[in-house]
Structure formats: C-alpha cells, structure tokens
CSV table of C-alpha atoms in Angstrom, one decimal:
chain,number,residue,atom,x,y,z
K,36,UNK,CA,0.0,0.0,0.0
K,37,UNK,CA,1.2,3.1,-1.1
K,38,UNK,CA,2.1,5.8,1.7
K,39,UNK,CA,3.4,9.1,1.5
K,40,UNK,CA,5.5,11.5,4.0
K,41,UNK,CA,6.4,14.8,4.1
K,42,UNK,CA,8.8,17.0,6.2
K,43,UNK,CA,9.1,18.6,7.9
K,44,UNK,CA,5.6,19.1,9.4
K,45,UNK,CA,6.2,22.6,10.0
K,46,UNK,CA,8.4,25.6,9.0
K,47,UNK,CA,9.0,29.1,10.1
K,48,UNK,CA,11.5,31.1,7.8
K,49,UNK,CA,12.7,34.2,7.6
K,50,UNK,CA,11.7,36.0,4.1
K,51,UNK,CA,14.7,35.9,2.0
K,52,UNK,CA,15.6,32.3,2.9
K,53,UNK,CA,15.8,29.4,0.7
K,54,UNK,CA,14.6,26.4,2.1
K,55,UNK,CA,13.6,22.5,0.9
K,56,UNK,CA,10.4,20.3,1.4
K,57,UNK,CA,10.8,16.8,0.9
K,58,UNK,CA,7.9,14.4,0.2
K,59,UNK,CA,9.3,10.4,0.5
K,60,UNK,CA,6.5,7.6,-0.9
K,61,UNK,CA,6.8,4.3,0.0
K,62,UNK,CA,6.0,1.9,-3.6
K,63,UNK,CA,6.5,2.7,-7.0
K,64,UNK,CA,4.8,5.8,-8.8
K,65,UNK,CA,5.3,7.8,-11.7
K,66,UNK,CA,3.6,10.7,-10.8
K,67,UNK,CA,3.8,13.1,-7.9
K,68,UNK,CA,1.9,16.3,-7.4
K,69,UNK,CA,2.6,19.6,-5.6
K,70,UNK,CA,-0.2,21.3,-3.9
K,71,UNK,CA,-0.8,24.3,-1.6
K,72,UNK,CA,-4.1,25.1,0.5
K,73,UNK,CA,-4.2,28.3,2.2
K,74,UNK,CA,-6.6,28.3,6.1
K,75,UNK,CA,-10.5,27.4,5.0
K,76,UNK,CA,-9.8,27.2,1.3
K,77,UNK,CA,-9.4,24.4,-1.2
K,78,UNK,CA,-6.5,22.8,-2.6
K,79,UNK,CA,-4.4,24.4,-5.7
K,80,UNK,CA,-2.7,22.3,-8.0
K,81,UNK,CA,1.1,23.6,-7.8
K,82,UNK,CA,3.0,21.3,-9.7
K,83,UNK,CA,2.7,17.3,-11.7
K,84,UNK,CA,6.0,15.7,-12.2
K,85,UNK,CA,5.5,12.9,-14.5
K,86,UNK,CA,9.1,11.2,-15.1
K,87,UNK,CA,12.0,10.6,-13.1
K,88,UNK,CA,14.5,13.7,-13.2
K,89,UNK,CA,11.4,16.1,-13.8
K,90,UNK,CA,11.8,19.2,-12.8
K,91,UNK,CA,9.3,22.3,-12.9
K,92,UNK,CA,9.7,25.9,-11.7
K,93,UNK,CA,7.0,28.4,-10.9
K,94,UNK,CA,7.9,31.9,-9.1
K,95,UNK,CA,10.1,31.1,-6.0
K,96,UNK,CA,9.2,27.3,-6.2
K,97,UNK,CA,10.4,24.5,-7.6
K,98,UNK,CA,9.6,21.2,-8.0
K,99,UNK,CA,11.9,17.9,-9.0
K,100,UNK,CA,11.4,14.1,-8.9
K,101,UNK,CA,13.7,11.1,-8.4
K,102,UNK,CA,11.3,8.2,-9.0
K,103,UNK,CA,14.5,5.4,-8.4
K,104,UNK,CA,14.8,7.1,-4.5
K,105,UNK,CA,11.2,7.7,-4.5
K,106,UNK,CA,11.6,11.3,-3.3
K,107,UNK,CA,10.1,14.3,-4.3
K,108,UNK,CA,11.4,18.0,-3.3
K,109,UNK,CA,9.8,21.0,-3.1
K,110,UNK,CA,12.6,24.1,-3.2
K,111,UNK,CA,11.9,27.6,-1.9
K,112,UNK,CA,13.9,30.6,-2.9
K,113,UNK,CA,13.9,33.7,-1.3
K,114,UNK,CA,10.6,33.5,0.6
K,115,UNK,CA,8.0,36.0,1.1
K,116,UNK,CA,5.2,36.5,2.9
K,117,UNK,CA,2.4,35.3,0.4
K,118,UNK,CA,3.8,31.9,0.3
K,119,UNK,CA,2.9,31.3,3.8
K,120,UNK,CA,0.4,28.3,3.4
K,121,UNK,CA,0.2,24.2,3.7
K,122,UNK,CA,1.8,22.6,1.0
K,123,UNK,CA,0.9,18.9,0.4
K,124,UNK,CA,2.7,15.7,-2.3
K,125,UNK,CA,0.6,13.3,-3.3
K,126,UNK,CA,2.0,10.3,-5.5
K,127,UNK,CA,-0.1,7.4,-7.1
K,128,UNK,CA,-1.0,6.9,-10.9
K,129,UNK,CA,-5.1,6.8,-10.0
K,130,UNK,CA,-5.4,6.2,-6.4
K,131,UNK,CA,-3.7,9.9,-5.6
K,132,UNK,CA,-2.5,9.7,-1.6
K,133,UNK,CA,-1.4,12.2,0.1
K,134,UNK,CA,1.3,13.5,2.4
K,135,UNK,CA,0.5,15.2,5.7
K,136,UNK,CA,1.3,18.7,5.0
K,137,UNK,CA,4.2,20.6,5.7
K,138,UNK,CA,3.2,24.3,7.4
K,139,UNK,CA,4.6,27.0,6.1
K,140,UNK,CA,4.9,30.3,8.0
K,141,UNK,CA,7.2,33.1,6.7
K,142,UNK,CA,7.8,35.5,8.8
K,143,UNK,CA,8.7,39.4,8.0
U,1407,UNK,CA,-15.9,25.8,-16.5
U,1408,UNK,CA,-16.7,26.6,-13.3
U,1409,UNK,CA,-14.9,24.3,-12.1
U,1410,UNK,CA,-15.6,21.4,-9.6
U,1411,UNK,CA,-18.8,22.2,-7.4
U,1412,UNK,CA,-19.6,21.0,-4.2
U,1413,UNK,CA,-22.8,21.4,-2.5
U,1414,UNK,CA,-23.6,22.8,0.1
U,1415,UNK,CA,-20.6,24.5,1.5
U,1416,UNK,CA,-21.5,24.3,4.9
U,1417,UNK,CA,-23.4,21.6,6.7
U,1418,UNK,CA,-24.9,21.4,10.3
U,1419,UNK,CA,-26.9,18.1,11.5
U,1420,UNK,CA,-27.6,16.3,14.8
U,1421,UNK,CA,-26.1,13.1,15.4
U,1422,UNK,CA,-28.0,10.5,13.4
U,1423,UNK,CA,-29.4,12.3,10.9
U,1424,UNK,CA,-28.9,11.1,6.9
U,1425,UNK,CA,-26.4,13.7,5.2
U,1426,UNK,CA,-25.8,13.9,2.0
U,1427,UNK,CA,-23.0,15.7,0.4
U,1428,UNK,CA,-22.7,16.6,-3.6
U,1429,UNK,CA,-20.8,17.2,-6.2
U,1430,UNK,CA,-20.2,18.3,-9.9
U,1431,UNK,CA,-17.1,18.0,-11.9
U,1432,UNK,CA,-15.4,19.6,-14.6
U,1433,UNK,CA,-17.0,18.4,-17.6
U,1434,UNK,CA,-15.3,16.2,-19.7
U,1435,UNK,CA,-13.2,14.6,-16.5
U,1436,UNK,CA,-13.3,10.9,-16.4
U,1437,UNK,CA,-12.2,10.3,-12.6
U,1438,UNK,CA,-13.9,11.6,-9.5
U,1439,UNK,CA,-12.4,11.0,-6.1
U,1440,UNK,CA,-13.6,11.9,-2.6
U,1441,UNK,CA,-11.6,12.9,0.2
U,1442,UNK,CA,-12.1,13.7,3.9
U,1443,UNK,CA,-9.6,16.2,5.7
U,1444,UNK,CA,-9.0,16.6,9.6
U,1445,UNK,CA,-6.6,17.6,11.7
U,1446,UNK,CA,-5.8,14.9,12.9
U,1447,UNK,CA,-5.9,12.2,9.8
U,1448,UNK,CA,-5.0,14.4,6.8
U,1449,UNK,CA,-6.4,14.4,3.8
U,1450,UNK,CA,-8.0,10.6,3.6
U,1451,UNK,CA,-9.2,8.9,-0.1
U,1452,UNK,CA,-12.7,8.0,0.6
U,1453,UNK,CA,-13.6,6.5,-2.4
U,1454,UNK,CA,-12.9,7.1,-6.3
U,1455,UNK,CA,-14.8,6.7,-9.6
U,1456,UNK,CA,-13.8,6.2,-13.2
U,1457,UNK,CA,-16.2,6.7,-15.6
U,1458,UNK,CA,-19.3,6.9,-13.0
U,1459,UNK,CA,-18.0,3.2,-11.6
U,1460,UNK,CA,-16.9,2.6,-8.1
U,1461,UNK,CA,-12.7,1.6,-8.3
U,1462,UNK,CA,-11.8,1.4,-5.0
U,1463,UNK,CA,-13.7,2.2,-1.8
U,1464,UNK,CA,-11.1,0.9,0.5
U,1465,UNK,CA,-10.6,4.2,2.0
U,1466,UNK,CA,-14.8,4.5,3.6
U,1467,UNK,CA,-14.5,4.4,6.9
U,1468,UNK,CA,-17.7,2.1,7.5
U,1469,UNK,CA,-21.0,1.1,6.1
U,1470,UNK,CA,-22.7,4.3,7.0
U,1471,UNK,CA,-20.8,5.8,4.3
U,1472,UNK,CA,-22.1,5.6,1.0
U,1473,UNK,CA,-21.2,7.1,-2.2
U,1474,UNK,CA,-22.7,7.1,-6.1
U,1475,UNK,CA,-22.2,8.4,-9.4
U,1476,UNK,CA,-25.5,8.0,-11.3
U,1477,UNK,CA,-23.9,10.0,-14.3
U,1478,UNK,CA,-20.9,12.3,-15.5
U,1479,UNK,CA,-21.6,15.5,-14.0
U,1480,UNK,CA,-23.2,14.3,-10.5
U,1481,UNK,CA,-21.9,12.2,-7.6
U,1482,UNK,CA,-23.5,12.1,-3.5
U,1483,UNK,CA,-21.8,11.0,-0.6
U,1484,UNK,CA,-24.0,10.0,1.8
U,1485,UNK,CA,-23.5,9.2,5.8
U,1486,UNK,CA,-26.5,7.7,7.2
U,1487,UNK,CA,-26.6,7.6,10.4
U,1488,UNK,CA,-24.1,10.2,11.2
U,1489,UNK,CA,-22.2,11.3,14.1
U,1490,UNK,CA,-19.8,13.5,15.7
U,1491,UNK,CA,-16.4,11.8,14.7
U,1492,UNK,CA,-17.7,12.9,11.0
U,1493,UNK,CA,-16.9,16.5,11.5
U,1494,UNK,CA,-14.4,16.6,9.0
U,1495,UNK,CA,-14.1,18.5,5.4
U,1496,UNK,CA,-15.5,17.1,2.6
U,1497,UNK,CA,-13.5,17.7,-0.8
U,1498,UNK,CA,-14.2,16.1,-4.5
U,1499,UNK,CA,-11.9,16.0,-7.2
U,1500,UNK,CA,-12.4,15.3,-10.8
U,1501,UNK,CA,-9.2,14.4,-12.8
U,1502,UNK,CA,-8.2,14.2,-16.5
U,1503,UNK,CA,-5.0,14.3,-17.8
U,1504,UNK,CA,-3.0,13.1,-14.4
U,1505,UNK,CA,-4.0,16.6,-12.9
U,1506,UNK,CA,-6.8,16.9,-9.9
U,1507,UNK,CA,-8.5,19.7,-9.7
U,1508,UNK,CA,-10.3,20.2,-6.2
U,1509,UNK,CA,-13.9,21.7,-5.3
U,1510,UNK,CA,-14.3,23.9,-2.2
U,1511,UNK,CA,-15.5,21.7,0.0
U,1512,UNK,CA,-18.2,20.6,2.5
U,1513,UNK,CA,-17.5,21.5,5.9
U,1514,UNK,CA,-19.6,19.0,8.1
U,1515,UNK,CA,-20.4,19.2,11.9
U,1516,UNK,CA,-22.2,17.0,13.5
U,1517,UNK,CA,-23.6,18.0,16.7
C-alpha cells in the first residue's frame, strides 16, 4: 500500500531564505503532485511531475522528482510573505495519496 | 468551466441524521475521487470513480458511508446515520489528464 510522507511538518522562515520540502513515498509511482491550500480554502494544484528527473519551476518554487529514491522535493527561494500556506505531495497513478502537510509560515 | 462544485458549502446536522454531500465536476473529467480532511488524519481517499463506476472504496471508513455516481456531472456522498467523529471537510476532485483539480469543500459538523 502506497504511503506518503512529508517533512518537515512545519516551517517558520525568515523571508529571503531558501529552504527545501521533501515528500518520500513508499512503492513505485510515476507521478507526484505539488499542492498548496491556504486556512479554510481548497486545494491548488502547484506542480505534476510525471518522469523521473522532472523538474518544474513556478515563481520562487520548484519542484523535481527522483522516481528510483522515491523522493520528491519542493525548493523555496527567497521567501516571502504570500507563500505562507500548507503545502501537500501526493504520489499514485489513479489512487492519488497524500502526504501530511508541511506548514509553512514566513515570517517578515 | 466553473470548475468542480460541491454542494452545500456548509453543513450542520444532529447526530444520526442522513447527510448527503454533492458534487459536480469539470466536464469532460473521467475520474472523480472523494476525500475527507481533519486535523488529525489528513487528507484521507474516501472513495474514487472512473467513468461513474466505483474503483476502489477501500478508504470509507464504514457502512454508513455511502457514495454514487449516477452520471458524468453528478456524484453524492451519503452518511446515514451520522455522528460526531464525522466532523471533517468534505472535498471532491475530478481528474483528467494526471491533474486533480479540487472543489471547495463541504465542511460538516455534527452535533
């Protein structure tokens, strides 16, 4: 059974600081997916990486894949305030599972 | 598109009463999945469709739980009788392409 785990479970950062989320799944998949919910809303797709060695910027984030460690990392680069949220990976071809979150505050 | 819609957005009900939770997704979208979110559990697959027929329900928590798709654009989760430990947010995603794309959710308390 597929399971998926993120950390860490929470991060405080300065703006201006670079910092990595790493997502870690547990059985073979080849596809992971970024997302990011902000307090009461839904989920936003971020990011679908959909080969090993994929990689995908947007903005101050980026996204890669190494499907033969079965890792996943989410980069940050200089952070500001607006990318305070949840972020969430979630591997599996058709049964999508998800991480638990990893809290991001940024703080001014 | 309007996206995925989830009806209604909010939902309060004593303990034991039928709920019944409903969604529409993007047109054209051949997979449908259902997912419950708490604090403490995460974001849990209840159940998951492809083209309107039940895949896997592995992930509904008992028999109370109940969930159809009669057609393309319409799917219910039902929870009959329910109860507290339901609280939860309710979200539905349709898929196509390897991308999900969420509704805004049903936030359910049971009382």
């Amino acid at each position: 059974e597929l399971k998926v785990e993120q950390n860490p479970l929470f991060l405080s950062m300065q703006e201006g600081k670079n910092y990595t989320i790493y997502c870690n799944y547990s059985t073979t998949s080849d596809r992971l997916y970024w997302y990011r919910q902000d307090p009461g809303k839904s989920l936003e797709s971020l990011f679908v990486l959909l080969s090993n060695g994929a990689v995908k910027q947007e903005g101050r984030l980026m996204a890669s894949l190494d499907t033969k460690a079965r890792l996943s990392t989410l980069h940050i680069t200089a952070a500001v305030h607006d990318l305070s949220a949840t972020y969430f990976c979630a591997a599996g071809t058709y049964k999508y599972i998800f991480g638990t979150g990893t809290r991001l505050k940024v703080l001014a | 598109d309007a996206g995925v819609i989830q009806s209604p957005r909010h939902e309060v009900t004593e303990m034991g009463q039928e709920v019944t939770l409903r969604c529409k997704p993007i047109s054209g979208h051949d997979y449908l999945f259902w997912y419950r979110q708490t604090m403490m559990r995460g974001l849990e697959l209840l159940i998951y469709f492809n083209n309107n027929v039940p895949i896997d329900d592995s992930g509904m928590p008992e028999d109370r739980f109940s969930a159809k798709m009669p057609n393309a654009s319409f799917s219910t989760l039902k929870i009959q009788p329910s109860e507290p430990r339901d609280s939860a947010v309710y979200f539905c995603a349709s898929v196509a392409w390897g991308e999900a794309f969420f509704g805004q959710g049903t936030r359910l308390t049971v009382v």
